[in-house]
XYZ file of C-alpha atoms in Angstrom:
181
model
C 18.556 -3.925 -3.802
C 15.968 -4.626 -1.630
C 16.143 -3.461 1.735
C 12.790 -3.939 3.739
C 11.245 -3.309 0.395
C 12.752 -0.535 -0.831
C 14.613 -0.431 -3.720
C 18.144 1.266 -3.605
C 20.557 1.728 -6.953
C 23.018 -1.161 -6.320
C 25.814 1.274 -6.523
C 24.414 3.602 -3.664
C 23.943 0.824 -0.901
C 27.127 0.788 0.610
C 26.888 4.336 1.225
C 23.407 4.210 2.396
C 24.371 0.986 4.752
C 27.718 2.943 5.983
C 25.559 6.259 6.418
C 23.469 4.818 8.575
C 25.509 2.519 10.673
C 28.043 5.293 11.114
C 25.455 7.437 12.122
C 23.742 5.685 14.871
C 27.415 4.051 16.227
C 29.334 7.664 16.106
C 26.031 9.281 17.709
C 26.083 6.280 20.622
C 29.588 7.035 21.019
C 29.672 10.851 21.396
C 26.209 11.151 23.628
C 26.660 7.888 25.289
C 28.389 9.342 28.706
C 25.471 12.250 28.200
C 22.629 9.969 28.263
C 23.427 7.453 30.943
C 25.893 9.922 32.880
C 24.514 13.096 33.616
C 21.148 14.636 35.068
C 20.852 17.155 32.262
C 19.085 15.741 29.223
C 19.932 15.689 25.656
C 18.653 19.259 24.128
C 17.608 19.605 20.712
C 20.591 21.843 19.550
C 23.061 19.130 20.767
C 21.380 16.856 18.816
C 21.693 18.489 15.718
C 25.350 19.567 16.445
C 25.700 16.117 16.728
C 24.258 14.726 13.637
C 25.696 17.325 11.554
C 29.334 16.361 12.655
C 28.777 12.749 12.030
C 27.243 13.602 8.685
C 30.483 16.071 8.048
C 33.051 13.368 9.239
C 31.733 10.223 7.966
C 31.157 12.154 4.651
C 34.466 13.502 4.381
C 36.294 10.126 4.969
C 33.854 8.276 2.590
C 34.430 10.591 -0.124
C 38.533 10.227 0.441
C 38.465 6.384 0.269
C 35.675 6.148 -2.162
C 37.684 8.545 -4.723
C 40.938 6.915 -3.833
C 39.405 3.594 -4.311
C 37.975 4.170 -7.936
C 41.174 6.372 -8.949
C 42.934 3.379 -8.123
C 40.315 1.054 -9.728
C 41.193 3.459 -13.265
C 44.844 3.270 -12.948
C 44.343 -0.764 -12.319
C 42.381 -0.713 -15.756
C 45.168 1.112 -17.107
C 47.648 -1.479 -16.238
C 45.876 -4.058 -17.334
C 45.394 -2.686 -20.793
C 49.035 -1.802 -20.911
C 48.365 1.476 -21.556
C 51.752 3.734 -21.891
C 51.198 6.911 -20.246
C 49.742 6.418 -16.332
C 47.287 8.465 -15.213
C 45.175 9.178 -18.596
C 41.798 7.195 -17.601
C 41.674 9.453 -14.830
C 41.957 12.581 -17.063
C 39.063 11.402 -19.380
C 35.548 10.953 -19.077
C 35.679 7.762 -16.935
C 37.645 10.177 -14.059
C 35.021 12.831 -14.391
C 32.231 9.814 -13.698
C 34.438 8.816 -11.020
C 34.576 11.865 -9.270
C 30.898 12.711 -9.674
C 29.690 8.761 -8.828
C 31.739 9.209 -5.896
C 30.350 13.021 -4.951
C 26.741 11.297 -5.214
C 27.676 8.519 -2.613
C 29.040 11.201 -0.369
C 25.805 13.089 -0.227
C 23.700 9.837 0.224
C 26.334 8.914 3.113
C 26.458 12.250 4.681
C 22.154 12.171 4.382
C 21.817 8.753 6.140
C 24.786 9.362 8.374
C 23.078 12.713 10.086
C 19.632 10.955 10.012
C 21.213 7.575 11.925
C 22.150 10.066 14.482
C 19.773 12.646 14.651
C 16.647 9.963 14.907
C 17.791 7.844 17.965
C 19.458 11.289 19.770
C 16.199 13.122 19.204
C 13.725 10.984 21.355
C 16.025 11.917 24.341
C 15.468 15.621 23.155
C 11.520 14.922 22.667
C 11.242 12.654 25.953
C 13.705 13.619 28.199
C 12.080 11.500 31.215
C 13.125 8.503 29.060
C 16.967 8.588 29.282
C 17.476 4.953 27.829
C 15.315 5.308 25.259
C 17.897 6.921 22.678
C 20.032 4.201 23.229
C 17.301 1.585 23.180
C 16.157 2.970 19.681
C 19.633 3.261 18.208
C 20.378 -0.323 19.114
C 16.996 -1.770 17.831
C 17.578 0.468 14.821
C 20.872 -1.253 14.314
C 19.256 -4.673 15.008
C 16.868 -3.812 11.898
C 19.304 -2.863 9.653
C 21.380 -6.271 10.545
C 17.820 -8.032 9.953
C 17.732 -6.040 6.241
C 21.314 -6.563 5.446
C 21.063 -10.170 5.922
C 18.230 -10.380 3.566
C 19.926 -8.672 1.109
C 22.878 -10.894 1.042
C 21.189 -13.697 1.875
C 22.941 -13.960 5.208
C 22.125 -15.737 8.665
C 19.915 -12.755 10.146
C 20.358 -13.704 13.645
C 23.864 -13.419 13.151
C 23.975 -10.104 11.061
C 21.340 -8.644 14.009
C 23.348 -9.853 17.053
C 26.942 -8.393 15.508
C 25.155 -5.038 14.812
C 23.785 -5.122 18.101
C 27.061 -6.410 20.040
C 28.586 -3.378 18.061
C 25.970 -0.748 19.197
C 26.152 -2.016 23.130
C 30.064 -2.101 22.886
C 30.217 1.667 21.645
C 27.721 2.929 24.081
C 29.998 1.599 26.518
C 32.916 3.134 25.018
C 31.041 6.399 24.759
C 29.876 6.404 28.668
C 33.297 5.348 29.706
C 34.634 8.341 27.600
C 31.986 10.699 28.303
C 32.790 12.852 25.400
C 29.767 15.209 25.977
């Protein structure tokens, strides 16, 4: 699949997209209050902690969900094949492939989730005088991601961009209200 002229293996696009979106949105929720309401600027160690926490949380959730989904597909295939023993395909080479594919997807998601959180927040640490810069970068990135995704799936670019921007603005407002950090 081609997004912004970059080619990615089709089976890992889901992990890449979810990682970026999760990283950006989680960073907005966690750091929104700090960026908007605090007189102290966000520092590099806080940016790294938020990025690591985002990556680990997203990766764990993805691994569990994807592994359950893929194992479920194997079980579904057993039923369609009228196999008498249940759970047999999961213990075969197919089961090991499902596990390794899930690990690869998890690594991709974790990496992109980390950078999705890191890049906008790092701008606030590097340029502390520009308080709204991390939020502006994150919301702009979501809009651009929406455009790229719309093109990849032949969707309406305006609708996709607006949907992700609205999600970013909404979750920033939630982060400001919760003031987690």
